[in-house]
Coordinates of C-alpha atoms in Angstrom, one line a residue:
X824 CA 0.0 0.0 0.0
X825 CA 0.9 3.7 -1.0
X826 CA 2.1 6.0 2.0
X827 CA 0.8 8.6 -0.1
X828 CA -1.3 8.7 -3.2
X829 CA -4.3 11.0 -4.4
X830 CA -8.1 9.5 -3.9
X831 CA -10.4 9.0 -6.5
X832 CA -14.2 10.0 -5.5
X833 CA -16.0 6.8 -4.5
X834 CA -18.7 7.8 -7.7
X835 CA -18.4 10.7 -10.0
X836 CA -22.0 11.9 -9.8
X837 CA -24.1 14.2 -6.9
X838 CA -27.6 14.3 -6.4
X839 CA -29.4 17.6 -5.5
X840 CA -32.6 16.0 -4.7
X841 CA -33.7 14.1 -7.8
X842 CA -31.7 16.2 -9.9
X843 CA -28.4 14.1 -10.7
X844 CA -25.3 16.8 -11.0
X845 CA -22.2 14.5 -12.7
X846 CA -18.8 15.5 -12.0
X847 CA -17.6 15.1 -15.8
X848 CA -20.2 17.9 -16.9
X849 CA -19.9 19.9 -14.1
X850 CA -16.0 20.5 -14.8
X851 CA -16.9 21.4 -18.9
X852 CA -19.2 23.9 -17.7
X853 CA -17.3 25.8 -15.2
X854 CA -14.0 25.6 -17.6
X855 CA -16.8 27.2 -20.2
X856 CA -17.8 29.7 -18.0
X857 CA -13.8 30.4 -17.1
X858 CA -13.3 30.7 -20.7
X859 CA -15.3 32.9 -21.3
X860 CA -14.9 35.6 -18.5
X861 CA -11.1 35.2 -19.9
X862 CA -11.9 35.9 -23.2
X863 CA -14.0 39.0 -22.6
X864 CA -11.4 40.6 -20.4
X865 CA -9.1 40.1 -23.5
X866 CA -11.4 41.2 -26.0
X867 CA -12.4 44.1 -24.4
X868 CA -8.9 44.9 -23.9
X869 CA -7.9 44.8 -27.4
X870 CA -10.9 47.4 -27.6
X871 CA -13.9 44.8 -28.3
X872 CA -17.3 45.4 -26.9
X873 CA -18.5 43.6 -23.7
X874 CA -20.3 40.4 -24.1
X875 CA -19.1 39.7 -28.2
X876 CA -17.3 36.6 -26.7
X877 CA -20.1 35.3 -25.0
X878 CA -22.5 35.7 -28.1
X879 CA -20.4 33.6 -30.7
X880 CA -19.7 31.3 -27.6
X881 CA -22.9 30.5 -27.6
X882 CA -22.1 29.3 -31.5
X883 CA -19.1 28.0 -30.8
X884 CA -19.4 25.3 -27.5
X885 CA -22.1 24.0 -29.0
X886 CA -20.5 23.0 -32.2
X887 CA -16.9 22.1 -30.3
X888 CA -19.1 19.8 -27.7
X889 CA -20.6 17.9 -31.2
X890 CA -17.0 17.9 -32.2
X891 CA -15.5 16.6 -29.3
X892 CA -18.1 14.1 -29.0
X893 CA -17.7 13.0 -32.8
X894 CA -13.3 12.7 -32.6
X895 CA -13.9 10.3 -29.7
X896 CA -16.7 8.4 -31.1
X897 CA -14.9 7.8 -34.5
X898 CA -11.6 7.4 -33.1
X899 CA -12.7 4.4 -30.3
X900 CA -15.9 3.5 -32.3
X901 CA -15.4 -0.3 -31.1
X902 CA -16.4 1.2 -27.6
X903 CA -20.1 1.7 -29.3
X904 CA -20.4 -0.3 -32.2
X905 CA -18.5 -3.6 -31.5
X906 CA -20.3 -7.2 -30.5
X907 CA -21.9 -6.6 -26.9
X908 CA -22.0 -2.8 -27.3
X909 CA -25.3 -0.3 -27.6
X910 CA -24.5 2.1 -30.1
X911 CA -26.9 4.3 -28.1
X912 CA -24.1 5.1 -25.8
X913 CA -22.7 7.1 -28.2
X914 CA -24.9 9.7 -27.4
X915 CA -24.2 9.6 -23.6
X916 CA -21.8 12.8 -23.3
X917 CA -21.9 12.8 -19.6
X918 CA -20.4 9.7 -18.9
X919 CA -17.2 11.0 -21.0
X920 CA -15.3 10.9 -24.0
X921 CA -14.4 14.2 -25.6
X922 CA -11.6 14.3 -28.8
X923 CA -9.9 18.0 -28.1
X924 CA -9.0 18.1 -31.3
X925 CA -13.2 17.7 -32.4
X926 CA -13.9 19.9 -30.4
X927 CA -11.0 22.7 -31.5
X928 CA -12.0 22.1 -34.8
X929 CA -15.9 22.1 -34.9
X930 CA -15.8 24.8 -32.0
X931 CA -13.8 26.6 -34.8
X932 CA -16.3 26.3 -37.2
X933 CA -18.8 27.6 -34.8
X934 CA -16.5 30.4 -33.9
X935 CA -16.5 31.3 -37.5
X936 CA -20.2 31.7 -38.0
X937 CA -20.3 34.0 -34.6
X938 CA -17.9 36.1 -36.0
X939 CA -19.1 36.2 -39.4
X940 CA -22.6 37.7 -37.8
X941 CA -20.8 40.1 -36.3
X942 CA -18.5 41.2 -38.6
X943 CA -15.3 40.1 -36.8
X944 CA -12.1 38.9 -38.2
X945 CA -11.9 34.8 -36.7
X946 CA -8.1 35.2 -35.7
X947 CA -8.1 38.3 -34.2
X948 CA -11.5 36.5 -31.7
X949 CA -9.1 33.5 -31.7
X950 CA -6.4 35.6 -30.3
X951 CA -8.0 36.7 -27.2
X952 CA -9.9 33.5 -26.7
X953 CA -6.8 31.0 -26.7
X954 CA -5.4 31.7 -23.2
X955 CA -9.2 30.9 -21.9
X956 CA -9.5 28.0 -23.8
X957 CA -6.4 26.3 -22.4
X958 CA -7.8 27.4 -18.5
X959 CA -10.9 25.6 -19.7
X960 CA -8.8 22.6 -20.4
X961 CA -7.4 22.6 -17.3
X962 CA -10.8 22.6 -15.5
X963 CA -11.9 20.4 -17.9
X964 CA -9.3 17.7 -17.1
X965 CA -11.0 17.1 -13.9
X966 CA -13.8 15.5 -15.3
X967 CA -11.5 12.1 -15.9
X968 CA -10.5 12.4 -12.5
X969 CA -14.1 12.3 -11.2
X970 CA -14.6 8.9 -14.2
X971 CA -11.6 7.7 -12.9
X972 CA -10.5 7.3 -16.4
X973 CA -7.5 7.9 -18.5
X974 CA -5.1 7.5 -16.3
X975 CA -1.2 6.6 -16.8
X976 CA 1.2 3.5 -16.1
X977 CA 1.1 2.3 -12.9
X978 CA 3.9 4.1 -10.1
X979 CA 5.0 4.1 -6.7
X980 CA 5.7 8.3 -6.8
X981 CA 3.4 10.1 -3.7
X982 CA 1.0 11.7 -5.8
X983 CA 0.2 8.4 -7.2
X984 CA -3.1 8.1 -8.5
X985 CA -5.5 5.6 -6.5
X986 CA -7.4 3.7 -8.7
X987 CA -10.5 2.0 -7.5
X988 CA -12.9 0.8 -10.1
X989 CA -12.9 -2.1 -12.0
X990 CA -16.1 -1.2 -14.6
X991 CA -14.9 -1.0 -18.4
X992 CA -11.5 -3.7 -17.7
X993 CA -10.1 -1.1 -15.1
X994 CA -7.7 -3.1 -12.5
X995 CA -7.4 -1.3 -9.4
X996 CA -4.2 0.4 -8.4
X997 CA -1.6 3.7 -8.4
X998 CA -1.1 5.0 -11.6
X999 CA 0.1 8.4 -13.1
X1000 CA -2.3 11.2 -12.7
X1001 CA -2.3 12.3 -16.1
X1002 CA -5.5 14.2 -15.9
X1003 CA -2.9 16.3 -13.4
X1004 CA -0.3 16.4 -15.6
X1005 CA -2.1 17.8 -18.6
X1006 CA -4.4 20.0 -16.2
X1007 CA -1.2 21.8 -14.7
X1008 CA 0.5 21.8 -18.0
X1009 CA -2.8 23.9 -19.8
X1010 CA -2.2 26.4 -16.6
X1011 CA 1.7 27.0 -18.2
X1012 CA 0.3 27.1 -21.8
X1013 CA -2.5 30.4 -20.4
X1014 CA 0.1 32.5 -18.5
X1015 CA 2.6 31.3 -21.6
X1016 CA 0.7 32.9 -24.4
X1017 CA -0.5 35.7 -21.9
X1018 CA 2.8 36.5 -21.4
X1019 CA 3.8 36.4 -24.9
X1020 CA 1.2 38.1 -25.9
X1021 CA 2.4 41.3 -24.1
X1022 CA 5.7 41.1 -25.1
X1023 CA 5.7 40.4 -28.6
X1024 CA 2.2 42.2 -29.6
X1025 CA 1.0 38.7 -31.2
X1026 CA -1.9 39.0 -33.8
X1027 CA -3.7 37.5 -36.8
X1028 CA -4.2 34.4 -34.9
X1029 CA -0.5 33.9 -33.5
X1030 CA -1.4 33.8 -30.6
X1031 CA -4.1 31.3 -30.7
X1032 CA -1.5 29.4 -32.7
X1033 CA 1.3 29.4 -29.7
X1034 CA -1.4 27.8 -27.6
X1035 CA -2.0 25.1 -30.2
X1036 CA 1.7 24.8 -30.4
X1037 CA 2.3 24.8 -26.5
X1038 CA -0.8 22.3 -25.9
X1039 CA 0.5 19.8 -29.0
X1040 CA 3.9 19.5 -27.4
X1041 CA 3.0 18.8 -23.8
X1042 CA -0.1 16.3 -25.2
X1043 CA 2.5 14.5 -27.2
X1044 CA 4.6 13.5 -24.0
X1045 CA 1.5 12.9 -21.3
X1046 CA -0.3 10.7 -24.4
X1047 CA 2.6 8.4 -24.6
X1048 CA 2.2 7.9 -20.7
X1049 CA -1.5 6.5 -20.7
X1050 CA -2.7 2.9 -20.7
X1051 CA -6.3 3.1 -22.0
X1052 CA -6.8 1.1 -25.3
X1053 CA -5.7 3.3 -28.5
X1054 CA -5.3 3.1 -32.1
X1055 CA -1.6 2.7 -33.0
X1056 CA 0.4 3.8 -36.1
X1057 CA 4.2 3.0 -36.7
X1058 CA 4.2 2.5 -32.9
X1059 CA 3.0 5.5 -32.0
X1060 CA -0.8 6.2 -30.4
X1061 CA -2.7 8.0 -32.7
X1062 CA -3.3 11.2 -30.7
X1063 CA 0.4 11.3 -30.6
X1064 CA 0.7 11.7 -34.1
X1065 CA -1.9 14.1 -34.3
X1066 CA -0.3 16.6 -31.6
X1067 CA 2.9 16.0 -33.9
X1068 CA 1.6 17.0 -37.1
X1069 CA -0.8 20.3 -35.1
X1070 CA 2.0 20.9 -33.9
X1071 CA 4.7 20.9 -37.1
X1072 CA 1.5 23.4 -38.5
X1073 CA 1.1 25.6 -35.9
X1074 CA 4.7 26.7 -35.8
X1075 CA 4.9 27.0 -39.5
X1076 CA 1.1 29.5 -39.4
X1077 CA 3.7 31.4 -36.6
X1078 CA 6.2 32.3 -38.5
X1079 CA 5.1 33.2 -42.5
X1080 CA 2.0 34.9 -40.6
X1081 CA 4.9 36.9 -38.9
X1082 CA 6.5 37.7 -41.9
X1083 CA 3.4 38.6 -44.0
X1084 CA 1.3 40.1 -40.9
X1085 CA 3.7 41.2 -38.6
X1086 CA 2.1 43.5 -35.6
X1087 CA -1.4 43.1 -34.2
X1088 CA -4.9 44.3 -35.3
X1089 CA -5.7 47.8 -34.6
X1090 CA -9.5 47.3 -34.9
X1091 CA -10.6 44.0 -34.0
X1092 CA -14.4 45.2 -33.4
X1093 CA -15.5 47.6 -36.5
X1094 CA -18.9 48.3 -34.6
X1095 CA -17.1 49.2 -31.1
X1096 CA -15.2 51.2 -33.2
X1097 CA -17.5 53.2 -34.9
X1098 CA -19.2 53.6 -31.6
X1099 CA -16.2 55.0 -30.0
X1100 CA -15.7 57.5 -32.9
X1101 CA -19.5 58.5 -32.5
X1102 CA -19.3 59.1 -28.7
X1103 CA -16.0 61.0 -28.9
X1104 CA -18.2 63.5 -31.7
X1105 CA -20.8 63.6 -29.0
X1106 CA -18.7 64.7 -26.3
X1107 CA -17.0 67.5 -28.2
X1108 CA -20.4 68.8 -29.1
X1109 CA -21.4 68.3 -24.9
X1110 CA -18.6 70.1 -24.4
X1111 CA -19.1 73.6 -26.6
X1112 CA -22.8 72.9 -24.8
X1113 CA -21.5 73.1 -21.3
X1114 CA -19.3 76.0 -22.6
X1115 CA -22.3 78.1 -24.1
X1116 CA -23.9 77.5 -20.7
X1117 CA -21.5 78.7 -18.6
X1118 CA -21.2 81.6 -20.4
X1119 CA -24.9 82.4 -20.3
X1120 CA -25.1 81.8 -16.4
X1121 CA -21.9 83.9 -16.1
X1122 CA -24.2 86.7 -16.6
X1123 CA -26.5 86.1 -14.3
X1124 CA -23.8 84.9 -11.5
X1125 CA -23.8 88.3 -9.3
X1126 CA -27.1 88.7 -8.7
X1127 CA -27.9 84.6 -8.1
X1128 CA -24.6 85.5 -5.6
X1129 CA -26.5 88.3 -4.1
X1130 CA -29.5 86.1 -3.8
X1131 CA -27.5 83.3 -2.2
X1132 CA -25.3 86.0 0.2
X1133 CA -29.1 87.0 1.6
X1134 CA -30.6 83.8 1.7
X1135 CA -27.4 82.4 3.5
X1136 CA -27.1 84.8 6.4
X1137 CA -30.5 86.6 7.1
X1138 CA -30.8 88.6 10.5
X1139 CA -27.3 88.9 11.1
X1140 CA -25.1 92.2 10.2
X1141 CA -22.6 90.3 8.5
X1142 CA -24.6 88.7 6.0
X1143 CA -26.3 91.5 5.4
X1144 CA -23.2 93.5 4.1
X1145 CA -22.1 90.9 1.9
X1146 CA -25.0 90.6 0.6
X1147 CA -25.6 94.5 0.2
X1148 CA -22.9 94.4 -1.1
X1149 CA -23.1 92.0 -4.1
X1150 CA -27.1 93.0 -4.4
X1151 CA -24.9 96.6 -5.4
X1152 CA -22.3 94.9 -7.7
X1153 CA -25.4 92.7 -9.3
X1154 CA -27.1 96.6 -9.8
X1155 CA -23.8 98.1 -11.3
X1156 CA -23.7 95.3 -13.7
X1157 CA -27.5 95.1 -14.7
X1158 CA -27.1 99.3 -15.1
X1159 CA -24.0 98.9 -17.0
X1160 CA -25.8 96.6 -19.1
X1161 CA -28.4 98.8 -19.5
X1162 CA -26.5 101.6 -20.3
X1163 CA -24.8 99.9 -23.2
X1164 CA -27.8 99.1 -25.1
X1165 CA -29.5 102.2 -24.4
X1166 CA -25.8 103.6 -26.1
X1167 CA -26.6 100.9 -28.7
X1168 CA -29.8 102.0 -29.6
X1169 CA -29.5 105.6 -29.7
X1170 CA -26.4 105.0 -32.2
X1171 CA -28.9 102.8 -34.4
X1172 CA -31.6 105.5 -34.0
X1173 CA -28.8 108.7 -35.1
X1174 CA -27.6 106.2 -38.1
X1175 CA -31.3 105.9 -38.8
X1176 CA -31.8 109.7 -39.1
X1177 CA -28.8 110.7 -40.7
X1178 CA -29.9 108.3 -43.3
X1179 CA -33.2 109.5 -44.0
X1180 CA -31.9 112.9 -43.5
X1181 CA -29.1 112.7 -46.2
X1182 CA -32.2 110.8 -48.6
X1183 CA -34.4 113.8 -48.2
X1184 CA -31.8 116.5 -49.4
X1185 CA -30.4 114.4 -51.9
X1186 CA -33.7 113.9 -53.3
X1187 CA -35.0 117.6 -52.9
X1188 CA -31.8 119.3 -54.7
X1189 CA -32.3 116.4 -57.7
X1190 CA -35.5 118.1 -57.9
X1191 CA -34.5 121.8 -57.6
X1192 CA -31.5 121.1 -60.5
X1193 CA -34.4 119.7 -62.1
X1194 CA -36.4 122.2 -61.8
X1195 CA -34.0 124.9 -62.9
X1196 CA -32.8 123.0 -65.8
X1197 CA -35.7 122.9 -67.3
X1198 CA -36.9 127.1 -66.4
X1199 CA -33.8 127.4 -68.3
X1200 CA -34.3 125.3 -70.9
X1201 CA -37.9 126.8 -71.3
X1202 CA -37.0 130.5 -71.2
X1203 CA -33.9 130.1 -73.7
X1204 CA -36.5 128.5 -76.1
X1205 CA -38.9 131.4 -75.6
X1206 CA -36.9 133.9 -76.6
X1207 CA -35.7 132.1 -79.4
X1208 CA -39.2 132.1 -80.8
X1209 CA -40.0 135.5 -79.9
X1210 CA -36.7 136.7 -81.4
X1211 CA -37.8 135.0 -84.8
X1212 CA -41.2 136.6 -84.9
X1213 CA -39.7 139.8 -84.4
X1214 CA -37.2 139.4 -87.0
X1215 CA -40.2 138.2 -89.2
X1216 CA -42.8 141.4 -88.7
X1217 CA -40.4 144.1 -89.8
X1218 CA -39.2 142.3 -92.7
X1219 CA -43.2 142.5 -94.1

């Protein structure tokens, strides 16, 4: 017997009343809800909207659970379709069985769609969702624990896992945790890309794809550690060769998308964007408001101080001075007011005169010249024709 070892649960599923809460689900859904609330922070940091992550969540976990589900199914399809087995089981998500690599790549296709409603570039949502997705991983991982399933070769080290079933051709014992191993090693891939993330400015998807790379090699090495039955090639399990060749992939989308993309998104929310541009117009247009306002109540400041001064401090001599005194400076101003559009008017009503003034006399000597001109005109051709008629009669 072990000195020390770690305890699996003596059954993976809790009852609240006749509602049966299971252990494997239980652990998907909080590393869900983890994601998430990981993935906004990010999101909004990058300057995304609250709650975008969420909404093409709700796309994507369904599609990756289907995913996951499918991997599993097709990859250990002798667990549901062999001689002795109900193919009905298939559909029993609950009692485990979930490919990662399903459920990255359905969830992925899910993703899409979400971001395709919203207008949203998929790398750049795949970016600030990675870190979250390897926490949800690590949450995740649990969920064998609780199964007691998919555990490593048997060992003597003090943390030990204590197998105790024997359903499905388990054989009770102390085996590798490797539902430990790989939830620990999900925590270093999060604060890895994190980390990265703020150092090197990763974007168009590199950082999602330094999670897939970090995840790939660390699956790689706990894989070859576990016991459960497996599908090999060349000697190697096939999830092995899977995190191998995601892995060979993901480096290679690192560095030509470095090359071709260097830098990160500016935008990675058009609509936030625009939103952003539209409040910062309506703030400048607040702001020549407040301005206009204050300089209309600037005006009536020393007498609503007078007011204030009386209200403040009546019955006492004090008071009463001060606000005398401002009831005087509110007068000065509200008579020098006066005075200055009594000045204004009076220098409208002069301009107004002199006008009419300089019409009248510019009209009345047109009309004397007028006059006079044609006096002239008349007399000069009187003469003319008297002159003639005299010229006429002594000639006869």
């Amino acid at each position: 017997m072990e000195l020390a070892y770690i305890p699996s649960p003596s059954h993976g599923v809790l009852y609240l009343g006749p509602i049966p809460l299971r252990g494997y689900a239980f652990c998907i859904i909080i590393g869900v809800f983890v994601g998430v609330w990981l993935g906004n922070r990010r999101w909004v940091a990058r300057g995304g909207r609250v709650g975008t992550v969420a909404d093409i969540a709700v796309w994507a976990v369904p599609f990756g659970l289907v995913g996951g589900r499918l991997y599993h199914v097709i990859t250990d399809y002798e667990l549901y379709f062999s001689e002795g087995r109900d193919w009905v089981d298939a559909f029993k998500v609950w009692e485990g069985g979930l490919g990662i690599w399903g459920a990255i790549s359905l969830g992925a296709v899910g993703a899409w769609i979400g971001c395709r409603r919203r207008g949203i570039a998929l790398p750049a949502y795949a970016d600030a969702i990675a870190p979250g997705i390897a926490l949800a991983q690590a949450i995740g991982r649990w969920g064998n624990w609780f199964n007691q399933e998919l555990y490593g070769r048997e060992t003597d080290l003090p943390w030990a896992l204590h197998i105790t079933s024997s359903v499905d051709g388990r054989v009770p014992g102390y085996y590798h945790p490797t539902f430990l191993y790989e939830s620990l090693w999900c925590i270093g891939v999060a604060l890895l890309v994190i980390w990265a993330d703020r150092r090197f400015k990763l974007g168009h998807g590199r950082a999602f794809a330094l999670y897939v790379a970090a995840y790939c090699a660390g699956r790689a090495w706990i894989e070859n550690m576990r016991v459960d039955d497996a599908h090999h090639i060349l000697g190697l399990r096939l999830n092995v060769w899977t995190a191998l060749i995601v892995f060979v992939l993901a480096v290679a989308y690192i560095v030509i998308s470095a090359k071709k993309r260097p830098g990160r998104e500016e935008i990675v929310e058009p609509a936030a964007a625009d939103e952003d541009a539209s409040g910062g117009e309506g703030a400048s247009g607040g702001e020549a408001e407040e301005v206009a306002e204050g300089e209309g109540k600037s005006k009536d400041e020393p007498k609503d101080k007078a007011d204030e001064a009386a209200k403040d401090a009546p019955g006492e001599t004090a008071g009463e001075a001060v606000a005398s005194d401002a009831k005087d400076d509110a007068d000065d101003d509200e008579a020098g007011a006066k005075a200055e559009a009594k000045a204004e008017a009076k220098d409208e009503v002069n301009a107004g005169v002199k006008d009419e003034v300089n019409a009248g006399v510019k009209d009345e000597v047109n009309a004397g010249v007028k006059a006079e001109v044609n006096a002239g005109v008349k007399a000069e051709v009187n003469a003319g024709v008297k002159d003639e008629a005299g010229s006429a009669g002594k000639k006869s």
